[in-house]
Coordinates of N, CA and C in Angstrom, one line a residue:
M1 N -3.5 2.4 15.7 CA -2.4 1.7 16.3 C -1.1 1.9 15.5
I2 N -1.3 1.9 14.2 CA -0.1 2.1 13.3 C 0.6 3.4 13.6
T3 N -0.2 4.5 13.9 CA 0.4 5.8 14.3 C 1.2 5.7 15.6
E4 N 0.8 4.9 16.5 CA 1.5 4.7 17.8 C 2.8 4.0 17.5
L5 N 2.8 3.0 16.6 CA 4.0 2.2 16.3 C 5.0 3.1 15.5
R6 N 4.6 4.1 14.8 CA 5.5 4.9 14.0 C 6.3 5.9 15.0
T7 N 5.7 6.1 16.2 CA 6.4 7.0 17.1 C 7.5 6.2 17.9
I8 N 7.5 4.9 17.9 CA 8.5 4.1 18.6 C 9.8 4.3 17.9
N9 N 10.9 4.5 18.8 CA 12.2 4.6 18.2 C 12.7 3.3 17.8
G10 N 12.4 2.9 16.7 CA 12.8 1.6 16.1 C 12.1 1.3 14.8
G11 N 11.8 0.1 14.5 CA 11.1 -0.2 13.2 C 10.0 -1.2 13.5
F12 N 9.1 -1.2 12.5 CA 8.0 -2.2 12.6 C 7.7 -2.7 11.2
A13 N 7.0 -3.8 11.2 CA 6.6 -4.5 9.9 C 5.3 -5.1 10.1
T14 N 4.5 -5.2 9.1 CA 3.1 -5.8 9.1 C 2.9 -6.7 8.0
A15 N 2.4 -7.9 8.2 CA 2.0 -8.8 7.2 C 0.5 -9.1 7.3
K16 N -0.2 -8.9 6.2 CA -1.6 -9.0 6.2 C -2.1 -10.2 5.4
Y17 N -3.2 -10.7 5.8 CA -3.9 -11.8 5.1 C -3.0 -13.1 5.0
I18 N -2.4 -13.4 6.1 CA -1.6 -14.6 6.2 C -2.6 -15.8 6.5
R19 N -2.4 -16.8 5.7 CA -3.4 -17.9 5.8 C -3.1 -18.9 7.0
M20 N -3.3 -18.3 8.2 CA -3.1 -19.1 9.4 C -4.0 -18.6 10.4
S21 N -4.3 -19.4 11.4 CA -5.2 -19.0 12.5 C -4.4 -18.0 13.4
P22 N -5.1 -16.9 13.8 CA -4.3 -16.0 14.7 C -4.0 -16.6 16.0
R23 N -4.8 -17.5 16.5 CA -4.5 -18.2 17.7 C -3.2 -19.0 17.7
K24 N -2.9 -19.6 16.6 CA -1.7 -20.4 16.4 C -0.5 -19.5 16.3
V25 N -0.7 -18.3 15.7 CA 0.4 -17.4 15.5 C 0.7 -16.7 16.8
R26 N -0.3 -16.4 17.6 CA -0.1 -15.8 19.0 C 0.8 -16.7 19.9
R27 N 0.6 -18.0 19.7 CA 1.4 -19.0 20.5 C 2.9 -18.8 20.3
V28 N 3.3 -18.4 19.1 CA 4.7 -18.1 18.7 C 5.1 -16.7 19.2
L29 N 4.2 -15.7 18.9 CA 4.5 -14.4 19.3 C 4.7 -14.2 20.8
D30 N 3.9 -14.9 21.6 CA 4.1 -14.9 23.1 C 5.5 -15.3 23.5
Q31 N 6.1 -16.1 22.7 CA 7.5 -16.6 23.1 C 8.5 -15.6 22.8
I32 N 8.3 -14.7 21.8 CA 9.4 -13.8 21.4 C 9.2 -12.4 21.9
R33 N 8.0 -12.1 22.4 CA 7.7 -10.7 22.9 C 8.6 -10.4 24.1
G34 N 9.3 -9.2 24.0 CA 10.2 -8.8 25.1 C 11.6 -9.3 25.0
R35 N 11.9 -10.2 24.1 CA 13.2 -10.8 24.0 C 14.1 -9.9 23.0
S36 N 15.4 -10.1 23.1 CA 16.3 -9.4 22.2 C 16.1 -9.9 20.8
Y37 N 16.5 -9.2 19.8 CA 16.4 -9.5 18.4 C 17.1 -10.9 18.1
R38 N 18.3 -11.0 18.5 CA 19.1 -12.2 18.3 C 18.5 -13.4 18.9
E39 N 18.1 -13.2 20.2 CA 17.5 -14.3 20.9 C 16.2 -14.8 20.2
A40 N 15.4 -13.8 19.7 CA 14.1 -14.2 19.1 C 14.4 -14.9 17.8
L41 N 15.5 -14.5 17.0 CA 15.8 -15.2 15.8 C 16.2 -16.7 16.1
I42 N 17.0 -16.9 17.1 CA 17.4 -18.3 17.5 C 16.1 -19.1 17.9
L43 N 15.3 -18.5 18.7 CA 14.0 -19.2 19.1 C 13.2 -19.6 17.9
L44 N 13.0 -18.7 17.0 CA 12.1 -19.0 15.8 C 12.7 -20.0 14.9
E45 N 14.1 -20.0 14.8 CA 14.7 -21.0 13.9 C 14.4 -22.4 14.3
F46 N 14.3 -22.7 15.6 CA 14.2 -24.0 16.2 C 12.9 -24.4 16.7
M47 N 11.9 -23.5 16.7 CA 10.5 -23.9 17.1 C 9.9 -24.7 16.0
P48 N 9.1 -25.7 16.4 CA 8.5 -26.7 15.4 C 7.2 -26.2 14.8
Y49 N 6.8 -25.0 14.9 CA 5.5 -24.6 14.4 C 5.6 -24.0 13.0
R50 N 4.5 -24.2 12.2 CA 4.4 -23.7 10.9 C 4.4 -22.1 10.9
S51 N 3.8 -21.5 11.9 CA 3.7 -20.1 12.0 C 5.0 -19.4 12.2
C52 N 6.1 -20.1 12.5 CA 7.4 -19.5 12.7 C 7.9 -18.8 11.4
E53 N 7.6 -19.4 10.3 CA 8.2 -18.9 9.0 C 7.8 -17.5 8.7
P54 N 6.5 -17.2 8.7 CA 6.1 -15.8 8.4 C 6.5 -14.8 9.5
V55 N 6.6 -15.3 10.8 CA 7.0 -14.4 11.9 C 8.5 -14.1 11.8
L56 N 9.3 -15.1 11.4 CA 10.7 -14.9 11.3 C 11.0 -13.9 10.1
K57 N 10.3 -14.1 9.0 CA 10.4 -13.2 7.9 C 10.1 -11.7 8.3
L58 N 9.0 -11.6 9.1 CA 8.5 -10.3 9.5 C 9.5 -9.7 10.5
L59 N 10.0 -10.5 11.4 CA 11.0 -9.9 12.4 C 12.2 -9.4 11.7
R60 N 12.7 -10.1 10.7 CA 13.9 -9.7 9.9 C 13.6 -8.4 9.2
S61 N 12.3 -8.3 8.7 CA 11.9 -7.0 8.0 C 11.9 -5.8 8.9
A62 N 11.3 -6.1 10.1 CA 11.2 -5.0 11.1 C 12.6 -4.5 11.5
A63 N 13.6 -5.5 11.7 CA 14.9 -5.1 12.1 C 15.6 -4.4 10.9
A64 N 15.4 -4.8 9.7 CA 15.9 -4.1 8.6 C 15.4 -2.7 8.4
N65 N 14.1 -2.5 8.7 CA 13.5 -1.2 8.7 C 14.1 -0.3 9.8
A66 N 14.4 -0.8 11.0 CA 15.0 0.0 12.1 C 16.4 0.3 11.7
E67 N 17.1 -0.6 11.0 CA 18.5 -0.3 10.6 C 18.6 0.7 9.5
N68 N 17.8 0.6 8.5 CA 17.8 1.5 7.3 C 17.2 2.8 7.5
N69 N 16.0 2.8 8.2 CA 15.3 4.1 8.4 C 15.7 4.9 9.6
R70 N 16.2 4.2 10.6 CA 16.5 4.9 11.9 C 18.0 4.8 12.2
G71 N 18.7 4.0 11.5 CA 20.2 3.9 11.7 C 20.5 3.2 13.0
L72 N 19.7 2.2 13.4 CA 19.9 1.5 14.7 C 20.7 0.2 14.4
D73 N 21.4 -0.2 15.5 CA 22.2 -1.4 15.4 C 21.3 -2.6 15.7
P74 N 21.2 -3.6 14.9 CA 20.3 -4.8 15.2 C 20.7 -5.5 16.5
A75 N 21.9 -5.4 16.9 CA 22.3 -6.1 18.1 C 21.7 -5.5 19.4
E76 N 21.2 -4.3 19.3 CA 20.6 -3.6 20.4 C 19.1 -3.6 20.5
L77 N 18.5 -4.2 19.4 CA 17.1 -4.2 19.3 C 16.4 -5.3 20.2
V78 N 15.2 -4.9 20.6 CA 14.3 -5.8 21.4 C 12.9 -5.8 20.8
V79 N 12.3 -7.0 20.8 CA 10.9 -7.1 20.3 C 10.0 -6.4 21.3
S80 N 9.5 -5.2 20.9 CA 8.7 -4.4 21.9 C 7.2 -4.6 21.7
H81 N 6.8 -5.0 20.5 CA 5.4 -5.2 20.2 C 5.2 -6.3 19.2
A82 N 4.4 -7.3 19.5 CA 4.1 -8.4 18.6 C 2.6 -8.8 18.8
C83 N 1.8 -8.7 17.8 CA 0.4 -9.1 17.9 C -0.1 -9.7 16.6
A84 N -1.1 -10.6 16.7 CA -1.7 -11.2 15.6 C -3.2 -10.9 15.7
D85 N -3.8 -10.2 14.8 CA -5.2 -9.9 14.8 C -5.9 -10.7 13.7
Q86 N -7.2 -10.9 13.9 CA -8.0 -11.7 13.0 C -8.2 -11.0 11.7
G87 N -8.0 -11.7 10.6 CA -8.3 -11.1 9.3 C -9.7 -11.7 8.8
P88 N -10.0 -11.5 7.6 CA -11.3 -12.0 7.0 C -11.1 -13.6 6.9
R89 N -12.3 -14.2 7.1 CA -12.3 -15.7 6.9 C -12.7 -16.1 5.5
L90 N -11.9 -16.9 4.9 CA -12.3 -17.4 3.6 C -13.3 -18.5 3.8
K91 N -14.4 -18.5 3.1 CA -15.5 -19.4 3.2 C -15.5 -20.4 2.0
R92 N -15.4 -21.6 2.3 CA -15.4 -22.7 1.2 C -16.5 -23.7 1.6
F93 N -16.9 -24.5 0.6 CA -17.9 -25.5 0.8 C -17.4 -26.8 0.6
R94 N -17.7 -27.8 1.5 CA -17.3 -29.2 1.4 C -18.5 -30.0 1.1
P95 N -18.5 -30.8 0.1 CA -19.6 -31.7 -0.2 C -19.8 -32.8 0.9
R96 N -21.0 -33.0 1.3 CA -21.4 -34.0 2.3 C -22.4 -35.0 1.8
A97 N -22.8 -35.9 2.6 CA -23.7 -36.9 2.1 C -25.1 -36.3 1.8
Q98 N -25.8 -37.0 0.9 CA -27.2 -36.7 0.6 C -27.4 -35.4 -0.1
G99 N -26.3 -35.0 -0.8 CA -26.4 -33.7 -1.6 C -26.2 -32.4 -0.8
R100 N -25.8 -32.6 0.5 CA -25.7 -31.4 1.3 C -24.3 -30.8 1.1
A101 N -24.1 -29.6 1.7 CA -22.7 -29.0 1.6 C -22.5 -28.3 3.0
Y102 N -21.4 -28.5 3.6 CA -21.0 -27.8 4.8 C -20.1 -26.7 4.5
Q103 N -20.2 -25.6 5.2 CA -19.3 -24.4 5.0 C -18.0 -24.7 5.9
I104 N -16.9 -24.4 5.2 CA -15.6 -24.6 5.9 C -15.0 -23.2 6.0
H105 N -14.5 -22.8 7.2 CA -13.9 -21.5 7.3 C -12.4 -21.6 7.3
K106 N -11.7 -20.8 6.5 CA -10.3 -20.8 6.4 C -9.8 -19.5 7.0
P107 N -9.3 -19.5 8.2 CA -8.9 -18.2 8.9 C -7.7 -17.5 8.3
T108 N -7.7 -16.2 8.4 CA -6.5 -15.4 8.0 C -6.2 -14.5 9.2
C109 N -4.9 -14.0 9.2 CA -4.6 -13.1 10.3 C -3.6 -12.0 9.8
H110 N -3.6 -10.9 10.5 CA -2.7 -9.8 10.3 C -1.7 -9.8 11.4
I111 N -0.4 -9.9 11.1 CA 0.7 -9.9 12.1 C 1.4 -8.6 12.1
T112 N 1.7 -8.1 13.3 CA 2.5 -6.8 13.4 C 3.6 -7.1 14.4
I113 N 4.8 -6.7 14.0 CA 5.9 -6.8 14.9 C 6.7 -5.5 14.9
A114 N 7.0 -5.0 16.1 CA 7.8 -3.8 16.3 C 9.0 -4.1 17.1
V115 N 10.2 -3.5 16.7 CA 11.4 -3.6 17.4 C 11.9 -2.2 17.8
S116 N 12.5 -2.1 19.0 CA 13.0 -0.8 19.4 C 14.2 -1.1 20.3
V117 N 14.9 0.0 20.5 CA 16.1 0.0 21.4 C 15.6 0.0 22.9
L118 N 16.2 -0.9 23.7 CA 15.8 -0.9 25.1 C 16.2 0.4 25.8
A119 N 15.3 1.1 26.4 CA 15.6 2.3 27.1 C 16.4 2.0 28.3
S120 N 17.6 2.6 28.4 CA 18.5 2.3 29.6 C 18.6 3.5 30.5

């Protein structure tokens, strides 16, 4: 999939092993997918979710990659691809009654965002 993203006329950025559930990150990504770069920035600034912080940082990185590597104007960019895939789960143990221990899963995710110029 990374090779497909490299052929897009724009930029992309990937963040791996983010300590959040991919389901909660997808809730935010669904809101910005298909929107303009500026509109997505405004949305992410004011959304009340914890997952907005890494997504905002990643969106800015993707736009900077498009600007520096391809010479594109950030005002013309659109969020063309945004996905959150499941990463490895961290397994921890929580002590319970009578000497038992329960396994606790701490999810991680890999977030990918691509921005490109809207074909007119």
